[in-house]
XYZ file of N, CA, C and O in Angstrom:
828
model
N 45.818 18.108 6.486
C 44.698 17.402 5.851
C 43.365 18.001 6.283
O 42.494 18.274 5.481
N 43.262 18.256 7.587
C 42.018 18.837 8.108
C 41.760 20.225 7.535
O 40.642 20.589 7.248
N 42.873 20.968 7.383
C 42.736 22.315 6.841
C 42.199 22.275 5.417
O 41.357 23.071 5.033
N 42.698 21.295 4.650
C 42.228 21.149 3.270
C 40.725 20.849 3.246
O 39.978 21.430 2.477
N 40.301 19.941 4.130
C 38.874 19.592 4.199
C 38.033 20.805 4.562
O 36.973 21.041 4.008
N 38.549 21.581 5.538
C 37.811 22.762 5.977
C 37.690 23.771 4.844
O 36.665 24.414 4.669
N 38.775 23.913 4.061
C 38.743 24.848 2.933
C 37.737 24.405 1.884
O 37.003 25.213 1.324
N 37.698 23.083 1.637
C 36.735 22.533 0.674
C 35.312 22.814 1.124
O 34.459 23.216 0.335
N 35.063 22.613 2.439
C 33.717 22.866 2.976
C 33.358 24.340 2.823
O 32.240 24.694 2.485
N 34.342 25.235 3.087
C 34.099 26.672 2.989
C 33.779 27.051 1.540
O 32.869 27.823 1.277
N 34.512 26.466 0.596
C 34.275 26.742 -0.829
C 32.879 26.261 -1.236
O 32.142 26.950 -1.916
N 32.514 25.060 -0.774
C 31.185 24.519 -1.088
C 30.094 25.444 -0.573
O 29.081 25.665 -1.241
N 30.288 25.965 0.622
C 29.294 26.853 1.228
C 29.164 28.137 0.408
O 28.059 28.602 0.132
N 30.295 28.685 0.019
C 30.279 29.905 -0.791
C 29.612 29.641 -2.144
O 28.876 30.470 -2.657
N 29.895 28.463 -2.696
C 29.281 28.096 -3.984
C 27.771 27.982 -3.849
O 27.016 28.421 -4.726
N 27.322 27.382 -2.737
C 25.881 27.242 -2.488
C 25.204 28.603 -2.389
O 24.111 28.808 -2.905
N 25.876 29.533 -1.721
C 25.300 30.867 -1.538
C 25.060 31.560 -2.880
O 24.171 32.394 -3.006
N 25.888 31.197 -3.872
C 25.787 31.837 -5.188
C 25.017 30.975 -6.191
O 24.795 31.396 -7.324
N 24.648 29.784 -5.774
C 23.971 28.849 -6.692
C 22.497 29.250 -6.848
O 21.724 29.136 -5.898
N 22.093 29.716 -8.037
C 20.704 30.176 -8.219
C 19.671 29.063 -7.987
O 18.578 29.324 -7.479
N 20.023 27.821 -8.361
C 19.099 26.693 -8.168
C 18.867 26.446 -6.677
O 17.727 26.243 -6.240
N 19.939 26.481 -5.901
C 19.825 26.281 -4.447
C 18.989 27.399 -3.825
O 18.126 27.145 -2.985
N 19.256 28.633 -4.238
C 18.524 29.784 -3.699
C 17.039 29.703 -4.045
O 16.175 30.039 -3.226
N 16.753 29.222 -5.263
C 15.362 29.072 -5.695
C 14.656 27.996 -4.864
O 13.506 28.175 -4.433
N 15.364 26.867 -4.628
C 14.809 25.784 -3.802
C 14.557 26.259 -2.376
O 13.555 25.891 -1.753
N 15.482 27.070 -1.878
C 15.353 27.602 -0.521
C 14.140 28.524 -0.412
O 13.376 28.459 0.558
N 13.949 29.349 -1.438
C 12.800 30.268 -1.457
C 11.494 29.472 -1.511
O 10.517 29.805 -0.826
N 11.489 28.404 -2.342
C 10.297 27.574 -2.457
C 9.987 26.891 -1.116
O 8.826 26.825 -0.698
N 11.046 26.398 -0.466
C 10.871 25.744 0.832
C 10.294 26.715 1.856
O 9.414 26.371 2.637
N 10.762 27.951 1.807
C 10.271 28.995 2.714
C 8.785 29.257 2.475
O 7.993 29.352 3.426
N 8.408 29.346 1.205
C 7.004 29.600 0.852
C 6.110 28.428 1.263
O 5.007 28.632 1.785
N 6.588 27.192 1.024
C 5.809 25.998 1.395
C 5.650 25.884 2.910
O 4.587 25.502 3.400
N 6.712 26.220 3.632
C 6.665 26.169 5.102
C 5.553 27.067 5.628
O 4.762 26.667 6.477
N 5.506 28.286 5.089
C 4.494 29.255 5.542
C 3.096 28.861 5.080
O 2.139 28.908 5.854
N 2.974 28.478 3.805
C 1.663 28.144 3.243
C 1.054 26.914 3.920
O -0.143 26.879 4.220
N 1.893 25.896 4.169
C 1.408 24.637 4.756
C 1.494 24.637 6.279
O 1.005 23.721 6.928
N 2.134 25.682 6.833
C 2.416 25.744 8.269
C 3.047 24.415 8.715
O 2.640 23.810 9.697
N 4.040 23.996 7.940
C 4.688 22.706 8.158
C 5.886 22.825 9.098
O 6.849 23.547 8.805
N 5.817 22.109 10.200
C 6.928 22.109 11.161
C 8.104 21.311 10.593
O 9.266 21.704 10.744
N 7.812 20.205 9.915
C 8.873 19.385 9.318
C 9.669 20.214 8.302
O 10.908 20.192 8.297
N 8.958 20.957 7.470
C 9.647 21.800 6.489
C 10.320 22.989 7.181
O 11.351 23.480 6.720
N 9.740 23.416 8.291
C 10.355 24.482 9.087
C 11.736 24.069 9.579
O 12.682 24.858 9.551
N 11.863 22.810 9.993
C 13.164 22.303 10.438
C 14.140 22.206 9.252
O 15.330 22.505 9.408
N 13.647 21.788 8.080
C 14.509 21.741 6.888
C 15.025 23.145 6.559
O 16.203 23.340 6.244
N 14.118 24.114 6.656
C 14.476 25.508 6.382
C 15.486 26.009 7.411
O 16.467 26.677 7.064
N 15.252 25.665 8.670
C 16.157 26.068 9.747
C 17.565 25.513 9.510
O 18.557 26.240 9.620
N 17.636 24.226 9.159
C 18.940 23.596 8.883
C 19.656 24.301 7.726
O 20.863 24.544 7.792
N 18.894 24.610 6.669
C 19.484 25.271 5.493
C 19.980 26.667 5.853
O 21.080 27.067 5.448
N 19.185 27.402 6.636
C 19.576 28.765 7.019
C 20.796 28.751 7.945
O 21.658 29.637 7.866
N 20.854 27.746 8.823
C 22.030 27.618 9.700
C 23.271 27.306 8.869
O 24.347 27.845 9.119
N 23.104 26.438 7.890
C 24.204 26.084 6.986
C 24.697 27.320 6.236
O 25.899 27.522 6.060
N 23.733 28.150 5.826
C 24.074 29.360 5.065
C 24.536 30.509 5.965
O 24.803 31.601 5.491
N 24.569 30.244 7.271
C 24.990 31.254 8.254
C 24.139 32.518 8.132
O 24.643 33.641 8.042
N 22.822 32.300 8.104
C 21.868 33.412 7.984
C 21.902 34.288 9.234
O 22.438 33.900 10.277
N 21.296 35.467 9.112
C 21.238 36.393 10.260
C 20.505 35.750 11.423
O 19.566 34.973 11.232
N 20.910 36.135 12.626
C 20.300 35.613 13.851
C 18.792 35.873 13.854
O 18.001 35.064 14.318
N 18.413 37.025 13.330
C 16.987 37.399 13.291
C 16.173 36.401 12.459
O 15.069 36.008 12.849
N 16.731 35.990 11.311
C 16.061 35.009 10.447
C 15.917 33.668 11.156
O 14.866 33.029 11.109
N 17.001 33.240 11.810
C 17.014 31.963 12.533
C 15.961 31.987 13.644
O 15.175 31.046 13.802
N 15.945 33.089 14.394
C 14.999 33.217 15.509
C 13.558 33.194 15.026
O 12.679 32.628 15.673
N 13.322 33.830 13.873
C 11.962 33.884 13.308
C 11.462 32.476 12.956
O 10.318 32.114 13.259
N 12.326 31.664 12.343
C 11.946 30.295 11.975
C 11.728 29.460 13.233
O 10.756 28.702 13.339
N 12.639 29.622 14.190
C 12.530 28.844 15.426
C 11.247 29.201 16.186
O 10.561 28.323 16.707
N 10.920 30.485 16.214
C 9.682 30.927 16.886
C 8.459 30.333 16.201
O 7.517 29.877 16.864
N 8.468 30.330 14.858
C 7.365 29.724 14.096
C 7.209 28.252 14.481
O 6.091 27.783 14.737
N 8.321 27.507 14.519
C 8.300 26.073 14.835
C 7.689 25.838 16.217
O 6.789 25.005 16.375
N 8.167 26.576 17.210
C 7.698 26.383 18.594
C 6.219 26.758 18.724
O 5.427 26.009 19.301
N 5.836 27.914 18.180
C 4.434 28.353 18.285
C 3.484 27.376 17.604
O 2.431 27.023 18.149
N 3.857 26.942 16.408
C 3.025 25.991 15.662
C 2.916 24.665 16.409
O 1.846 24.052 16.478
N 4.036 24.233 16.998
C 4.061 22.957 17.736
C 3.128 23.005 18.945
O 2.384 22.047 19.201
N 3.127 24.117 19.669
C 2.271 24.195 20.851
C 0.799 24.371 20.481
O -0.079 23.904 21.215
N 0.526 24.997 19.337
C -0.859 25.050 18.840
C -1.362 23.633 18.555
O -2.479 23.266 18.897
N -0.499 22.833 17.917
C -0.884 21.456 17.578
C -0.978 20.589 18.829
O -1.802 19.676 18.889
N -0.109 20.868 19.785
C -0.165 20.140 21.062
C -1.530 20.354 21.714
O -2.187 19.392 22.138
N -1.964 21.609 21.777
C -3.259 21.934 22.378
C -4.387 21.239 21.634
O -5.321 20.697 22.243
N -4.294 21.229 20.306
C -5.326 20.579 19.489
C -5.344 19.065 19.723
O -6.404 18.464 19.861
N -4.171 18.465 19.769
C -4.063 17.014 19.988
C -4.663 16.624 21.332
O -5.402 15.642 21.442
N -4.361 17.419 22.355
C -4.900 17.144 23.698
C -6.410 17.313 23.726
O -7.125 16.490 24.308
N -6.911 18.377 23.084
C -8.353 18.637 23.106
C -9.134 17.566 22.344
O -10.280 17.270 22.663
N -8.484 16.953 21.330
C -9.151 15.911 20.543
C -8.942 14.521 21.136
O -9.466 13.530 20.599
N -8.168 14.439 22.211
C -7.926 13.148 22.866
C -7.112 12.193 22.012
O -7.241 10.972 22.136
N -6.272 12.755 21.155
C -5.446 11.911 20.272
C -4.046 11.727 20.838
O -3.688 12.326 21.846
N -3.245 10.907 20.149
C -1.841 10.689 20.514
C -0.984 11.045 19.303
O -1.479 11.153 18.186
N 0.319 11.209 19.532
C 1.222 11.482 18.419
C 1.521 10.196 17.657
O 1.852 9.178 18.253
N 1.410 10.293 16.340
C 1.821 9.192 15.464
C 3.231 9.529 14.991
O 3.412 10.337 14.078
N 4.232 8.906 15.615
C 5.618 9.278 15.340
C 6.104 8.810 13.970
O 7.212 9.123 13.555
N 5.272 8.040 13.258
C 5.637 7.654 11.889
C 5.248 8.748 10.896
O 5.663 8.737 9.741
N 4.445 9.708 11.361
C 4.049 10.839 10.538
C 5.092 11.952 10.710
O 5.295 12.427 11.833
N 5.760 12.374 9.628
C 6.831 13.371 9.742
C 6.417 14.658 10.451
O 7.193 15.238 11.205
N 5.175 15.102 10.198
C 4.700 16.340 10.833
C 4.531 16.170 12.342
O 4.925 17.035 13.119
N 3.948 15.032 12.734
C 3.728 14.812 14.166
C 5.047 14.549 14.887
O 5.235 14.949 16.030
N 5.960 13.879 14.182
C 7.286 13.645 14.748
C 8.001 14.978 14.974
O 8.597 15.212 16.030
N 7.917 15.858 13.982
C 8.556 17.176 14.090
C 7.908 18.002 15.203
O 8.591 18.753 15.907
N 6.595 17.838 15.368
C 5.886 18.534 16.452
C 6.409 18.081 17.809
O 6.720 18.906 18.683
N 6.525 16.766 17.981
C 7.041 16.215 19.243
C 8.475 16.670 19.481
O 8.855 17.012 20.608
N 9.269 16.696 18.414
C 10.664 17.142 18.543
C 10.724 18.586 19.034
O 11.511 18.917 19.927
N 9.904 19.458 18.441
C 9.911 20.877 18.816
C 9.525 21.055 20.285
O 10.141 21.850 21.010
N 8.514 20.304 20.719
C 8.064 20.406 22.110
C 9.158 19.882 23.044
O 9.449 20.487 24.084
N 9.777 18.774 22.645
C 10.862 18.198 23.450
C 12.041 19.183 23.566
O 12.557 19.410 24.671
N 12.441 19.769 22.450
C 13.567 20.700 22.478
C 13.252 21.914 23.346
O 14.126 22.441 24.031
N 11.975 22.327 23.333
C 11.573 23.442 24.201
C 11.655 23.013 25.668
O 12.074 23.797 26.522
N 11.272 21.755 25.932
C 11.368 21.234 27.295
C 12.809 21.181 27.778
O 13.110 21.533 28.923
N 13.703 20.759 26.890
C 15.133 20.704 27.221
C 15.673 22.109 27.488
O 16.465 22.324 28.418
N 15.203 23.063 26.692
C 15.620 24.456 26.903
C 15.147 24.946 28.278
O 15.914 25.566 29.019
N 13.893 24.652 28.610
C 13.367 25.031 29.924
C 14.210 24.410 31.044
O 14.545 25.059 32.032
N 14.532 23.121 30.859
C 15.328 22.390 31.842
C 16.690 23.053 32.023
O 17.153 23.269 33.153
N 17.341 23.387 30.902
C 18.676 23.992 30.959
C 18.645 25.385 31.580
O 19.658 25.887 32.074
N 17.457 26.017 31.546
C 17.304 27.361 32.140
C 16.748 27.292 33.564
O 16.305 28.290 34.118
N 16.765 26.076 34.126
C 16.340 25.832 35.522
C 14.854 26.079 35.767
O 14.446 26.350 36.894
N 14.040 25.985 34.712
C 12.585 26.058 34.879
C 12.090 24.618 35.092
O 11.584 23.980 34.171
N 12.250 24.130 36.315
C 11.922 22.728 36.623
C 10.456 22.415 36.397
O 10.117 21.368 35.829
N 9.578 23.321 36.821
C 8.133 23.081 36.691
C 7.750 22.972 35.202
O 7.056 22.030 34.805
N 8.215 23.917 34.393
C 7.890 23.910 32.969
C 8.438 22.676 32.266
O 7.748 22.046 31.467
N 9.687 22.323 32.584
C 10.321 21.152 31.958
C 9.581 19.878 32.339
O 9.278 19.042 31.479
N 9.269 19.735 33.617
C 8.558 18.539 34.103
C 7.229 18.369 33.374
O 6.906 17.273 32.905
N 6.467 19.455 33.264
C 5.150 19.384 32.614
C 5.270 18.989 31.143
O 4.483 18.188 30.636
N 6.274 19.534 30.456
C 6.457 19.214 29.038
C 6.830 17.745 28.860
O 6.272 17.041 28.006
N 7.753 17.251 29.681
C 8.172 15.843 29.560
C 7.020 14.894 29.885
O 6.865 13.858 29.242
N 6.199 15.267 30.860
C 5.052 14.419 31.219
C 4.009 14.399 30.102
O 3.438 13.346 29.802
N 3.774 15.549 29.501
C 2.803 15.607 28.401
C 3.291 14.773 27.215
O 2.504 14.065 26.571
N 4.605 14.822 26.944
C 5.155 14.000 25.866
C 5.021 12.513 26.192
O 4.693 11.710 25.322
N 5.248 12.160 27.443
C 5.055 10.767 27.871
C 3.602 10.337 27.608
O 3.342 9.241 27.127
N 2.695 11.235 27.894
C 1.260 10.969 27.744
C 0.860 10.815 26.273
O 0.009 9.982 25.938
N 1.502 11.581 25.384
C 1.077 11.620 23.978
C 1.844 10.683 23.047
O 1.384 10.407 21.943
N 3.012 10.228 23.475
C 3.819 9.351 22.620
C 3.482 7.893 22.929
O 3.380 7.501 24.092
N 3.297 7.103 21.887
C 2.909 5.702 22.091
C 4.097 4.740 22.028
O 4.025 3.644 22.559
N 5.208 5.146 21.367
C 6.379 4.269 21.293
C 6.983 4.080 22.678
O 7.322 5.051 23.357
N 7.148 2.826 23.068
C 7.568 2.501 24.437
C 8.917 3.108 24.812
O 9.070 3.673 25.895
N 9.890 2.993 23.920
C 11.239 3.497 24.228
C 11.227 4.998 24.502
O 11.796 5.479 25.486
N 10.549 5.749 23.632
C 10.459 7.197 23.795
C 9.629 7.584 25.017
O 9.973 8.520 25.745
N 8.546 6.857 25.235
C 7.689 7.129 26.404
C 8.488 6.975 27.695
O 8.458 7.841 28.565
N 9.179 5.841 27.794
C 9.990 5.597 28.996
C 11.032 6.698 29.179
O 11.260 7.166 30.298
N 11.652 7.093 28.073
C 12.678 8.142 28.139
C 12.083 9.458 28.648
O 12.698 10.154 29.463
N 10.870 9.792 28.188
C 10.224 11.035 28.638
C 9.892 10.975 30.125
O 10.046 11.958 30.839
N 9.469 9.795 30.584
C 9.170 9.653 32.010
C 10.448 9.766 32.846
O 10.437 10.354 33.939
N 11.560 9.228 32.330
C 12.837 9.350 33.043
C 13.250 10.822 33.124
O 13.721 11.293 34.169
N 13.059 11.559 32.031
C 13.334 13.006 32.051
C 12.518 13.675 33.161
O 13.061 14.433 33.974
N 11.203 13.427 33.156
C 10.308 14.062 34.132
C 10.681 13.663 35.557
O 10.722 14.508 36.462
N 10.949 12.370 35.745
C 11.287 11.864 37.081
C 12.591 12.471 37.587
O 12.722 12.800 38.777
N 13.560 12.636 36.689
C 14.844 13.237 37.071
C 14.639 14.670 37.561
O 15.231 15.090 38.563
N 13.764 15.411 36.867
C 13.441 16.782 37.282
C 12.807 16.756 38.667
O 13.207 17.508 39.573
N 11.824 15.869 38.840
C 11.110 15.788 40.126
C 12.026 15.351 41.267
O 11.825 15.730 42.412
N 13.035 14.543 40.944
C 13.970 14.046 41.966
C 15.034 15.082 42.325
O 15.862 14.844 43.213
N 15.010 16.231 41.620
C 15.931 17.312 41.976
C 17.210 17.377 41.173
O 18.110 18.162 41.486
N 17.304 16.560 40.104
C 18.489 16.657 39.233
C 18.392 17.917 38.390
O 17.388 18.114 37.705
N 19.429 18.756 38.440
C 19.421 19.887 37.509
C 19.877 19.383 36.131
O 20.248 18.215 35.984
N 19.855 20.261 35.144
C 20.151 19.839 33.772
C 21.555 19.248 33.641
O 21.745 18.205 33.016
N 22.536 19.926 34.231
C 23.922 19.438 34.130
C 24.071 18.062 34.761
O 24.755 17.183 34.210
N 23.413 17.859 35.901
C 23.466 16.554 36.589
C 22.814 15.469 35.721
O 23.314 14.352 35.632
N 21.701 15.822 35.077
C 21.005 14.883 34.196
C 21.908 14.439 33.048
O 22.023 13.250 32.761
N 22.553 15.404 32.400
C 23.422 15.111 31.254
C 24.663 14.329 31.690
O 25.074 13.369 31.032
N 25.254 14.728 32.802
C 26.519 14.115 33.239
C 26.332 12.759 33.911
O 27.152 11.860 33.750
N 25.245 12.602 34.671
C 25.103 11.403 35.504
C 24.060 10.392 35.036
O 24.110 9.226 35.434
N 23.111 10.828 34.218
C 22.023 9.923 33.812
C 21.994 9.632 32.319
O 21.852 8.483 31.908
N 22.115 10.675 31.508
C 22.035 10.502 30.049
C 23.334 9.930 29.495
O 24.413 10.252 29.971
N 23.180 9.074 28.488
C 24.350 8.524 27.793
C 24.427 9.199 26.431
O 24.024 8.637 25.413
N 24.939 10.430 26.431
C 24.955 11.218 25.193
C 26.047 10.756 24.234
O 25.998 11.045 23.037
N 27.037 10.016 24.734
C 28.135 9.548 23.869
C 27.650 8.516 22.856
O 28.233 8.350 21.795
N 26.589 7.803 23.198
C 26.115 6.731 22.309
C 25.112 7.214 21.273
O 24.569 6.427 20.507
N 24.849 8.528 21.234
C 23.878 9.058 20.270
C 24.406 8.891 18.847
O 25.539 9.259 18.547
N 23.572 8.306 18.009
C 23.916 8.112 16.600
C 23.305 9.260 15.793
O 22.086 9.363 15.689
N 24.144 10.130 15.217
C 23.602 11.288 14.481
C 22.759 10.908 13.268
O 21.984 11.712 12.772
N 22.907 9.666 12.785
C 22.112 9.220 11.633
C 20.757 8.642 12.031
O 19.934 8.314 11.193
N 20.545 8.512 13.334
C 19.290 7.965 13.845
C 18.250 9.076 13.906
O 18.516 10.146 14.467
N 17.085 8.821 13.339
C 16.031 9.851 13.304
C 15.599 10.293 14.694
O 15.150 11.414 14.887
N 15.720 9.397 15.685
C 15.297 9.755 17.052
C 16.432 10.388 17.850
O 16.295 10.611 19.045
N 17.564 10.681 17.186
C 18.737 11.203 17.908
C 18.476 12.566 18.550
O 19.214 12.981 19.438
N 17.429 13.250 18.093
C 17.095 14.541 18.694
C 16.539 14.358 20.105
O 16.489 15.291 20.889
N 16.076 13.161 20.412
C 15.568 12.830 21.743
C 16.646 12.030 22.497
O 17.248 11.125 21.919
N 16.860 12.350 23.755
C 17.777 11.541 24.564
C 17.012 10.301 25.018
O 16.069 10.394 25.798
N 17.408 9.146 24.481
C 16.727 7.888 24.838
C 17.692 6.874 25.453
O 17.264 5.823 25.907
N 18.995 7.192 25.431
C 19.986 6.294 26.016
C 20.477 6.843 27.347
O 20.741 8.055 27.463
N 20.602 5.950 28.303
C 21.001 6.352 29.647
C 22.130 5.459 30.146
O 22.412 4.408 29.568
N 22.765 5.903 31.235
C 23.915 5.144 31.760
C 23.488 3.809 32.360
O 24.294 2.905 32.532
N 22.189 3.690 32.673
C 21.643 2.434 33.172
C 20.405 2.085 32.350
O 19.801 2.968 31.748
N 20.013 0.804 32.323
C 18.804 0.428 31.562
C 17.588 1.243 31.998
O 17.439 1.584 33.173
N 16.710 1.537 31.037
C 15.534 2.360 31.327
C 14.653 1.762 32.417
O 14.166 2.480 33.295
N 14.433 0.429 32.379
C 13.546 -0.171 33.388
C 14.134 -0.039 34.794
O 13.398 0.160 35.766
N 15.469 -0.092 34.897
C 16.109 0.061 36.202
C 15.961 1.487 36.717
O 15.669 1.715 37.902
N 16.134 2.450 35.813
C 15.976 3.857 36.211
C 14.537 4.156 36.630
O 14.302 4.886 37.593
N 13.586 3.570 35.920
C 12.176 3.774 36.275
C 11.873 3.191 37.656
O 11.069 3.749 38.413
N 12.527 2.085 37.994
C 12.377 1.503 39.342
C 13.022 2.407 40.384
O 12.465 2.633 41.454
N 14.199 2.940 40.050
C 14.897 3.839 40.972
C 14.069 5.096 41.247
O 14.055 5.630 42.350
N 13.378 5.549 40.201
C 12.546 6.756 40.316
C 11.075 6.404 40.572
O 10.187 7.180 40.224
N 10.826 5.256 41.184
C 9.441 4.767 41.361
C 8.530 5.822 41.996
O 7.385 6.014 41.569
N 9.033 6.514 43.003
C 8.236 7.534 43.709
C 7.847 8.664 42.746
O 6.687 9.090 42.705
N 8.823 9.131 41.988
C 8.577 10.229 41.046
C 7.682 9.790 39.879
O 6.837 10.557 39.416
N 7.859 8.543 39.423
C 7.026 8.004 38.340
C 5.570 7.957 38.796
O 4.659 8.355 38.048
N 5.355 7.507 40.017
C 3.990 7.433 40.584
C 3.380 8.839 40.644
O 2.233 9.054 40.250
N 4.178 9.777 41.115
C 3.714 11.161 41.222
C 3.378 11.725 39.843
O 2.359 12.402 39.663
N 4.233 11.426 38.843
C 4.004 11.910 37.484
C 2.730 11.352 36.892
O 1.950 12.078 36.266
N 2.501 10.069 37.086
C 1.287 9.426 36.550
C 0.034 9.963 37.237
O -1.019 10.109 36.605
N 0.153 10.272 38.521
C -0.991 10.848 39.250
C -1.328 12.241 38.710
O -2.499 12.606 38.577
N -0.283 13.014 38.411
C -0.489 14.354 37.834
C -1.188 14.274 36.479
O -2.092 15.047 36.187
N -0.772 13.285 35.680
C -1.387 13.093 34.362
C -2.835 12.636 34.483
O -3.697 13.079 33.718
N -3.104 11.771 35.440
C -4.474 11.286 35.661
C -5.377 12.452 36.062
O -6.524 12.556 35.611
N -4.830 13.340 36.887
C -5.584 14.517 37.332
C -5.860 15.445 36.145
O -6.960 15.985 35.999
N -4.844 15.601 35.294
C -4.982 16.444 34.112
C -6.067 15.893 33.182
O -6.910 16.633 32.675
N -6.058 14.565 33.013
C -7.031 13.915 32.144
C -8.449 14.074 32.726
O -9.406 14.337 31.999
N -8.535 13.944 34.009
C -9.835 14.075 34.694
C -10.385 15.490 34.540
O -11.566 15.680 34.223
N -9.528 16.484 34.736
C -9.942 17.892 34.589
C -10.348 18.197 33.151
O -11.297 18.950 32.907
N -9.655 17.567 32.211
C -9.956 17.775 30.797
C -11.344 17.225 30.461
O -12.124 17.842 29.739
N -11.663 16.049 31.020
C -12.975 15.436 30.777
C -14.096 16.265 31.388
O -15.164 16.435 30.808
N -13.819 16.812 32.580
C -14.831 17.649 33.269
C -15.134 18.894 32.460
O -16.280 19.346 32.376
N -14.076 19.484 31.864
C -14.262 20.721 31.104
C -15.036 20.485 29.811
O -15.641 21.380 29.253
N -15.029 19.228 29.343
C -15.774 18.876 28.126
C -17.260 18.672 28.401
O -18.082 18.774 27.511
N -17.582 18.331 29.648
C -18.981 18.005 29.979
C -19.845 19.262 30.034
O -19.381 20.345 30.297
């Protein structure tokens, strides 16, 4: 039965590759992504190219565009003293790109880079659940948890719902968020102090 399903999926994929309407839509999406410098559309394009099993070079080019654009917007958001509006698809996609880059840094044992990214996301996101989750990420890094330890001992990745729009962010943990924040009280305090210092330096540079 599974083999039949897999064959059907393979046939559908081959059909898509030859479907002129699909190819035209893909080309239009590519043009709109570049013209609008849209991160949200960049992710749609990335998903489509992954589905089509595009060359690694193409995938890397889209991913690089997403990350570079996201960090440009991050710098702009910080300089304007704004926060991310997660109901806006573009800002949500920006936060996702920055978060995924932070996770990549974490998995590559760049503790300093990962910590800074998670703290900045905590600072810029207004939704309580996501904010708390970002602080738990940062605190775990500061407490010395490596990426594997974080995934195995703290994150509850089994409960992730793939249909949930926030599923790209790890927001579920093996213990309640408020309990983890209490457990990491020392690291949370340190993280907030770092952010306060960053905000203070930012204000000084504006004067």
